[in-house]
Coordinates of C-alpha atoms in Angstrom, one line a residue:
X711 CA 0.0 0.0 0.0
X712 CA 0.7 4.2 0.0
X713 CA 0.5 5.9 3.1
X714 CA 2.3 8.9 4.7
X715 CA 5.9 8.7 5.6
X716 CA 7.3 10.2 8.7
X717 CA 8.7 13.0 7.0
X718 CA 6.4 15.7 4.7
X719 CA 6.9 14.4 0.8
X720 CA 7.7 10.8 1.3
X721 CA 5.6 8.2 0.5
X722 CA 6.7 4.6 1.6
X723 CA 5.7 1.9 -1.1
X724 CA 5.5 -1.6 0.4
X725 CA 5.5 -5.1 -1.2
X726 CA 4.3 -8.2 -0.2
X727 CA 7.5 -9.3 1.0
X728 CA 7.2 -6.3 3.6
X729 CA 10.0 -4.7 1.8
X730 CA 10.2 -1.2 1.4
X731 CA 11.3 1.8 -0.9
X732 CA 10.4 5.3 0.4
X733 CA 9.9 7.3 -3.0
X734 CA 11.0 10.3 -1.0
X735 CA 10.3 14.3 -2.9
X736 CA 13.8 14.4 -4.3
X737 CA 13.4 11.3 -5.4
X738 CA 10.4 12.4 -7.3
X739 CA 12.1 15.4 -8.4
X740 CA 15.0 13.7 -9.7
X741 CA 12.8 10.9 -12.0
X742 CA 10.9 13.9 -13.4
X743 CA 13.8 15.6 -14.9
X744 CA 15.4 12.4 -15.9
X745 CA 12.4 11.3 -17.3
X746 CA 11.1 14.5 -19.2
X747 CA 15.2 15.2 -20.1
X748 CA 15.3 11.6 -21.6
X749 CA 11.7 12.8 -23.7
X750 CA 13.1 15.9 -25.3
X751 CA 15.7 13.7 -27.5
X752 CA 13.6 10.4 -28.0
X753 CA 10.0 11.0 -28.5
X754 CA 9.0 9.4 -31.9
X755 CA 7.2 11.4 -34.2
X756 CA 4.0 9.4 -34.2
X757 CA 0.6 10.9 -35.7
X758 CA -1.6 11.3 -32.9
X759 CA 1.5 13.7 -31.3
X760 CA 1.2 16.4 -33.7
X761 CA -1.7 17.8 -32.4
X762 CA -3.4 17.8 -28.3
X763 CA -6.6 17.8 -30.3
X764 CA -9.1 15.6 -28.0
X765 CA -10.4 14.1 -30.3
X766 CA -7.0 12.8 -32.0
X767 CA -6.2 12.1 -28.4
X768 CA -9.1 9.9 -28.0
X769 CA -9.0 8.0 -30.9
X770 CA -5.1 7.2 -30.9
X771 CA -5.5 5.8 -27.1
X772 CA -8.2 3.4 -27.8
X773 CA -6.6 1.7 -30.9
X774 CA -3.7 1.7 -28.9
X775 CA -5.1 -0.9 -26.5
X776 CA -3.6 -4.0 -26.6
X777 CA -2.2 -3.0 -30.3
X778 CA 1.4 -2.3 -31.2
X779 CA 2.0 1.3 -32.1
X780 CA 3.5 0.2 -35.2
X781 CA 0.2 -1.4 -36.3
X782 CA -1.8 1.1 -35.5
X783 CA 0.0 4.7 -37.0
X784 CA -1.9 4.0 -40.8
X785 CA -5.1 2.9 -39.1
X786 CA -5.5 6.3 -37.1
X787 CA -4.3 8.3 -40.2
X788 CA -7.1 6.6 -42.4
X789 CA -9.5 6.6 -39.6
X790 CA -9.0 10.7 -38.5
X791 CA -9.4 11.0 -42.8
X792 CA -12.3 9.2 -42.8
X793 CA -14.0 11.1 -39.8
X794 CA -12.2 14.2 -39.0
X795 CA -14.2 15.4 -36.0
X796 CA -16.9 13.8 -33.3
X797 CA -19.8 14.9 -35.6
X798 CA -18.4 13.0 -38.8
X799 CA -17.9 9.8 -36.2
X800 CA -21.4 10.5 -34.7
X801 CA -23.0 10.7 -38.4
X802 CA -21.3 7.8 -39.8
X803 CA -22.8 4.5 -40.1
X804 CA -21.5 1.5 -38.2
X805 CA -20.8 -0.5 -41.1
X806 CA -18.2 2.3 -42.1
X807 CA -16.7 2.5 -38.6
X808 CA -15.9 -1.2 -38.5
X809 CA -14.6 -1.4 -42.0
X810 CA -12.1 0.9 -41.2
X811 CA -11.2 -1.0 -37.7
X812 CA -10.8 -3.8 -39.8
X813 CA -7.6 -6.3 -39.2
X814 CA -7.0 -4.1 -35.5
X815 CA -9.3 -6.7 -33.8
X816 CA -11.6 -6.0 -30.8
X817 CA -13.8 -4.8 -32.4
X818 CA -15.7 -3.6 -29.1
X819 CA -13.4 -0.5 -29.0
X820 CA -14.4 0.5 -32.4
X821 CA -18.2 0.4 -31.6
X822 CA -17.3 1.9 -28.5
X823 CA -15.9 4.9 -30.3
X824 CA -19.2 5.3 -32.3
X825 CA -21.6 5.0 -29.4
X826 CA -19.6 7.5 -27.4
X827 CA -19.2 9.9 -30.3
X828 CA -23.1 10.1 -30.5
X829 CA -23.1 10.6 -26.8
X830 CA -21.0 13.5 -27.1
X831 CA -22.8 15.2 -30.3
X832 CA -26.0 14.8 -28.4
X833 CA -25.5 15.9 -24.8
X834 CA -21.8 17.4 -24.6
X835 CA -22.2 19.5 -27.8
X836 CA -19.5 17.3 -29.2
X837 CA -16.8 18.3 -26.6
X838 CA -15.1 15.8 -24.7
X839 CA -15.2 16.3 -21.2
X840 CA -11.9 17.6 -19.0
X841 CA -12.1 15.5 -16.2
X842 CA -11.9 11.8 -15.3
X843 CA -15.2 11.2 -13.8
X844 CA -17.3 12.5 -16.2
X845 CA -15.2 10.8 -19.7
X846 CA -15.7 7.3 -17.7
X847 CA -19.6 7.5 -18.0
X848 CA -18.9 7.7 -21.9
X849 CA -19.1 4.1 -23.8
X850 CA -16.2 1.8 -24.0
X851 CA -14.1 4.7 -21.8
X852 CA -12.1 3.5 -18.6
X853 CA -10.2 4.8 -16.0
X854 CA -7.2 4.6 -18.5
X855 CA -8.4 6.3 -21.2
X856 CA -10.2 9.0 -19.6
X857 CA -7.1 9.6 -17.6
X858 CA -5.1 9.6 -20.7
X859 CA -7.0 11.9 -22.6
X860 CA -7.7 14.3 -19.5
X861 CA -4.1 15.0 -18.9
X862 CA -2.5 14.3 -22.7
X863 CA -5.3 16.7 -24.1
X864 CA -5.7 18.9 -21.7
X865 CA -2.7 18.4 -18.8
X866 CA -4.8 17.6 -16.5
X867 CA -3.0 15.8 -13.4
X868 CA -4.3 12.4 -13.7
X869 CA -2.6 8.8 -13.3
X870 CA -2.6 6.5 -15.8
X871 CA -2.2 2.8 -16.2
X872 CA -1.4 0.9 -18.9
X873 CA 0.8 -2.2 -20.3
X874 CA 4.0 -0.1 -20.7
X875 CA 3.8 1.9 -17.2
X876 CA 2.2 -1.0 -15.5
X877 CA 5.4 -2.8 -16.4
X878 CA 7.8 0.3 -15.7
X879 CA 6.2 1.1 -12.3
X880 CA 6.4 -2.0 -11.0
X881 CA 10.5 -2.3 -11.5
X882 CA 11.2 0.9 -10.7
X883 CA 9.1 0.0 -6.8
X884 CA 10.4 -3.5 -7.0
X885 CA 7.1 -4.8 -6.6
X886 CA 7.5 -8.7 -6.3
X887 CA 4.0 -9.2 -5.8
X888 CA 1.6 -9.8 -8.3
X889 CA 1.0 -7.0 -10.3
X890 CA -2.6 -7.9 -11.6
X891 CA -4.2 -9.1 -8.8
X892 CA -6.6 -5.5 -6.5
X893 CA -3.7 -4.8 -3.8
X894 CA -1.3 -4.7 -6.3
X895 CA -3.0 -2.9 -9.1
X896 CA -4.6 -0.4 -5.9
X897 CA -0.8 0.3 -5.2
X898 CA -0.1 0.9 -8.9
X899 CA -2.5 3.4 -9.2
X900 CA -1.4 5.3 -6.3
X901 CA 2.2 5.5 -7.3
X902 CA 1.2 6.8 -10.8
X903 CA -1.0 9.6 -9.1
X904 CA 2.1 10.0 -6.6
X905 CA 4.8 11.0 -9.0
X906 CA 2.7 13.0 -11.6
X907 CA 4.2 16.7 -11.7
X908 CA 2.1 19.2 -11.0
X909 CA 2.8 20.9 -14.5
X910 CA 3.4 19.5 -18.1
X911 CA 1.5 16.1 -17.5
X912 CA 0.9 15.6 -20.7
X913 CA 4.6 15.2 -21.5
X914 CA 5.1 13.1 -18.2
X915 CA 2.5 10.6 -18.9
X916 CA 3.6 10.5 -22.7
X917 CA 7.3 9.9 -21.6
X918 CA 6.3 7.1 -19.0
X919 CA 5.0 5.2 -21.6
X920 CA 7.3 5.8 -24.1
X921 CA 10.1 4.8 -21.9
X922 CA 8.2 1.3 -20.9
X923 CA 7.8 0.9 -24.8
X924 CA 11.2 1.7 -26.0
X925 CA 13.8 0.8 -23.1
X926 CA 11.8 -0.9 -20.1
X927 CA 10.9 -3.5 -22.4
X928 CA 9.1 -7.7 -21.3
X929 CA 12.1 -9.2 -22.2
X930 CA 15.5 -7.9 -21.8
X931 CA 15.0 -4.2 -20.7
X932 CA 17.9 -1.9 -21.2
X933 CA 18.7 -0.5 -18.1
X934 CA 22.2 0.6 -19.3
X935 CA 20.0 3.1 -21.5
X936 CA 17.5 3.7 -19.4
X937 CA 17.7 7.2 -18.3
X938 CA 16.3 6.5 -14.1
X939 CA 18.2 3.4 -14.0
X940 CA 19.5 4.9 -10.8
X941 CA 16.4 5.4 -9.4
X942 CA 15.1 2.1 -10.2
X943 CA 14.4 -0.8 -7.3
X944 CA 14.7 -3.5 -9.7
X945 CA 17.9 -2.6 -11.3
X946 CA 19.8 -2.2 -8.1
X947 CA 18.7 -5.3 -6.6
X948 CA 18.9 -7.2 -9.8
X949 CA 15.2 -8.2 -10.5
X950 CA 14.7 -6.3 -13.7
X951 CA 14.1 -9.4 -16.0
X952 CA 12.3 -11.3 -13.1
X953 CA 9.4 -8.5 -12.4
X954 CA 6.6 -8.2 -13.0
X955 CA 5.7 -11.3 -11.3
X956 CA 2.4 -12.4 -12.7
X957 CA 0.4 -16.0 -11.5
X958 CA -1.4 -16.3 -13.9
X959 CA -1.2 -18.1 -17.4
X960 CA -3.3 -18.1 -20.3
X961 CA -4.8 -22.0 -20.7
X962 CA -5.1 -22.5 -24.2
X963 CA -7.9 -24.5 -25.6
X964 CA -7.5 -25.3 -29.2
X965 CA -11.0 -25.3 -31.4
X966 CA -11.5 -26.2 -34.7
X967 CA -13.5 -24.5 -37.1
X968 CA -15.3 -24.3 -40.4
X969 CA -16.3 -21.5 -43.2
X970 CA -17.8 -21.9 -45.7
X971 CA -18.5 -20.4 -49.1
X972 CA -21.6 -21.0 -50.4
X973 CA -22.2 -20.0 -54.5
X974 CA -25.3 -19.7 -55.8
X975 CA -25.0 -18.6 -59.9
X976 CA -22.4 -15.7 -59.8
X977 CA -23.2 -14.9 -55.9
X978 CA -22.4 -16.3 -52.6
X979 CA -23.4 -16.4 -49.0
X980 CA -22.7 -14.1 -46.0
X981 CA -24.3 -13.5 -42.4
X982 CA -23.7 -11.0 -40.0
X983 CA -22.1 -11.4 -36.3
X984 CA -24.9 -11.1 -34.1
X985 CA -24.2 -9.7 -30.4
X986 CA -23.4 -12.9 -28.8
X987 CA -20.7 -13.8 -31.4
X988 CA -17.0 -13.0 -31.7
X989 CA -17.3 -11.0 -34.2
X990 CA -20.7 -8.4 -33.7
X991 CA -21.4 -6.4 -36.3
X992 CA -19.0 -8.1 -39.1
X993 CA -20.0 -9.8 -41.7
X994 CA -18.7 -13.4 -42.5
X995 CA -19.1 -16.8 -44.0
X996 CA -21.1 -19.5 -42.2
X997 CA -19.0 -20.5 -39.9
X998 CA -19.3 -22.8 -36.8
X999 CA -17.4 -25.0 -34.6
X1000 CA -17.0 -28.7 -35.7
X1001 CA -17.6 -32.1 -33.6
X1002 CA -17.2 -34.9 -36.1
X1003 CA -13.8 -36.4 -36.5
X1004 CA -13.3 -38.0 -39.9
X1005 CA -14.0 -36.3 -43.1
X1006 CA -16.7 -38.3 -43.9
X1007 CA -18.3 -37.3 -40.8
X1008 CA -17.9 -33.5 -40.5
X1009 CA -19.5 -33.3 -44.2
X1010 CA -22.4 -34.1 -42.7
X1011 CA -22.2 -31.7 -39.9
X1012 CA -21.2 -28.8 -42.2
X1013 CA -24.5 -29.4 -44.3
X1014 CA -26.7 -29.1 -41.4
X1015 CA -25.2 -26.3 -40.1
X1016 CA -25.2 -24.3 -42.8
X1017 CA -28.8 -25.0 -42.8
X1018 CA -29.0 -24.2 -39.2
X1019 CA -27.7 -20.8 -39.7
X1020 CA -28.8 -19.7 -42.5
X1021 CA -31.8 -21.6 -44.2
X1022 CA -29.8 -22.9 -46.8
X1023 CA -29.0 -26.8 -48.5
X1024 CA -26.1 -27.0 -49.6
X1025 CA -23.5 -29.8 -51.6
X1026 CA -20.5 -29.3 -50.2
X1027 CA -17.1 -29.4 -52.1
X1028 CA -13.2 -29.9 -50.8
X1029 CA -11.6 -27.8 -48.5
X1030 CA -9.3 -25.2 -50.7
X1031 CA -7.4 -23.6 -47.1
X1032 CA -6.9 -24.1 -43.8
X1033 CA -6.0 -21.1 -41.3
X1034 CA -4.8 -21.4 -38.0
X1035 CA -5.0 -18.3 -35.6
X1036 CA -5.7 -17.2 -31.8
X1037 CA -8.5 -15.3 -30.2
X1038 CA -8.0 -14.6 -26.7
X1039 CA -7.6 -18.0 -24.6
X1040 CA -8.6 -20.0 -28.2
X1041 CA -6.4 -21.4 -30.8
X1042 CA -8.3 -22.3 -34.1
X1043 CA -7.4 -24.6 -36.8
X1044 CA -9.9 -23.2 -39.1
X1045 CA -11.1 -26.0 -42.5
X1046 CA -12.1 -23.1 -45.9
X1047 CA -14.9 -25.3 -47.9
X1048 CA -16.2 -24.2 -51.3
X1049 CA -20.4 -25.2 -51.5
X1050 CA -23.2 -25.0 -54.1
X1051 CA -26.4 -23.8 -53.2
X1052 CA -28.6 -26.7 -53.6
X1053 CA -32.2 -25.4 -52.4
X1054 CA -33.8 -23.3 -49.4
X1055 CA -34.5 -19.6 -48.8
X1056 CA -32.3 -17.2 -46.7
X1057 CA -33.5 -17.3 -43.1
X1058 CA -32.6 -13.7 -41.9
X1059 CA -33.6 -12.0 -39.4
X1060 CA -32.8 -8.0 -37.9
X1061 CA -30.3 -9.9 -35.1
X1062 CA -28.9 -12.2 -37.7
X1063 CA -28.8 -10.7 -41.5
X1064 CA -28.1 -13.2 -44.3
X1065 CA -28.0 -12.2 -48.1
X1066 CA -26.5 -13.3 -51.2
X1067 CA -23.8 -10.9 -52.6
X1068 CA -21.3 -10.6 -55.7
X1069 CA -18.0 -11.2 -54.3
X1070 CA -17.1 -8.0 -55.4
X1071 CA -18.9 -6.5 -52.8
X1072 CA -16.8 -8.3 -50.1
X1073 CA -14.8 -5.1 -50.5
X1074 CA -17.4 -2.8 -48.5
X1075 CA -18.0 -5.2 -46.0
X1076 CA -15.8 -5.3 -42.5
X1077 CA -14.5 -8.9 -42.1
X1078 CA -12.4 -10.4 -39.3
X1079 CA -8.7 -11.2 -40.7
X1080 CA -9.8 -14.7 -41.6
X1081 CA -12.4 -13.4 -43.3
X1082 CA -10.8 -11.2 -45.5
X1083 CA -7.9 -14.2 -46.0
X1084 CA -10.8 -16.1 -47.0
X1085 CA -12.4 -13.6 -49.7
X1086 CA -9.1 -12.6 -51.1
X1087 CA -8.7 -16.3 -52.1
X1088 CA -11.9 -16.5 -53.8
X1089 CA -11.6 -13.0 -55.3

């Protein structure tokens, strides 16, 4: 935990171990200048920085969760093209928004953006809100991101707590608990309130997490570089590569899978996600999970299941791909089969659309990446 220190200014950060570091006002002092000095010479020149626009601010921080900024510098360019301001977002139809998400995955965010932009058109006059409390009642907005956007757009002094200072904060307290679990992320949060600056936030927070991306790396951080290596608890007693110490592993559970592309004359077959699926609000192949072992076997599962979902018989042909990929805690083998319509109407409904289509209009349509793996082969 945080609590008071004996003397004004210090703040005494415990572990589990009972272990302590007292993060005392020069030391504060002295990792703000480092840090912000450090800054000056090696912030990269990424797209969202060139303005403290909100909005860019907004936008750049949630396709930055859990995505590599790498990945996502051509998506926000397109995206900010595409819908300059809140209104454009607010006007645009979802269809849009998710085509232009497409191949970033979670797909939540991206309808999150959209709800909240229609929020904000209709009862914050399109204006994002300054302060912390009032951005986390917007959709798809947490205490991250509103703190993130209340102090990069508008220096507000509020802590943030992401992958890269989650990972930084806990070295530099030697925190040899676990990281993830409420006492230690409680005791995160309060050291990343604790050292803020009361002045040029927006800098700070930027230059925490560009340090933890760049030199305070998962594997083999380079403390020789690192410009508080001094300051850092890990470093000096030699736990830098060991921390953070997380419990918990992923289990894996592998699935396999089936799409398949029904043709019908010069069309072919495609249903919407509904909300319960992976994929909400993308369009796709009929696709399920398979049972049957044997090839003979699954055959007949495919059939009915493409009846199942979508109303129509079908004669199904080979399997032209196969496509192995993760989503979250699942790995999928997934098994590409080619069909011809045999007989049946299309069984849509509002929840679950299902239509016929040239297969030149697959280029409108937001897909997941096996999707679009699958319709550039059939292209």
């Amino acid at each position: 935990m945080v609590r008071a220190g004996r003397t004004r200014g210090e703040t005494l950060i415990a572990n589990e171990t009972n272990q302590a570091q007292q993060l005392s006002a020069s030391w504060k002092r002295s990792f703000r200048r480092r840090l912000l000095a450090w800054f000056e010479k090696h912030a990269r020149d990424l797209p969202w920085r060139r303005s403290r626009d909100p909005y860019r601010v907004w936008v750049s921080e949630v396709m930055l969760q859990q995505t590599q900024v790498a990945t996502v510098g051509p998506y926000f360019e397109r995206f900010i093209a595409a819908f300059p301001t809140v209104e454009a977002l607010a006007a645009a139809d979802e269809q849009q928004v998710l085509r232009l998400w497409e191949g970033l995955g979670y797909y939540r965010r991206a309808r999150g953006l959209h709800a909240a932009a229609k929020v904000l058109v209709t009862e914050h006059s399109g204006v994002l809100p300054r302060d912390v409390a009032t951005l986390m009642q917007l959709p798809g907005i947490g205490r991250y991101t509103a703190g993130a956007i209340a102090s990069i757009a508008f220096d507000r002094r509020a802590p943030i707590l992401e992958a890269n200072t989650f990972r930084l904060l806990t070295r530099l307290i030697a925190y040899r608990g676990d990281p993830t679990k409420s006492a230690g992320q409680r005791l995160l949060w309060q050291v990343a309130e604790e050292i803020l600056p009361n002045k040029h936030v927006a800098r700070f927070n930027q230059a925490l997490m560009e340090l933890g991306s760049l030199v305070c790396t998962p594997q083999q951080p380079q403390c020789a570089a690192c410009p508080v290596e001094a300051l850092c608890g890990a470093r000096r007693l030699g736990l830098a590569e060991k921390l953070p110490h997380v419990t918990r592993k992923i289990q894996y559970t592998e699935v396999r899978e089936a799409a398949i592309v029904v043709s019908k004359a010069n069309r072919i077959l495609v249903r919407q996600c509904g909300a319960e699926e992976r994929w909400t609000g993308l369009w796709d192949f009929p696709r399920f999970g398979l049972v049957a072992q044997g090839p003979l076997f699954a055959r007949g599962e495919i059939a009915h299941k493409v009846l199942q979902q979508t109303g129509i018989a079908c004669d199904l042909g080979p399997a032209f791909h196969t496509l192995k990929h993760g989503v979250t805690r699942f790995r999928i083998t997934l098994e590409c089969y080619r069909a011809e319509y045999v007989s049946g109407r299309v069984r849509s409904t509002p929840d679950h659309p299902v239509r016929w289509i040239r297969p030149a209009e697959l280029a409108n349509l937001p897909l997941s990446v096996t999707g679009r793996k699958i319709a550039l082969r059939i292209a």
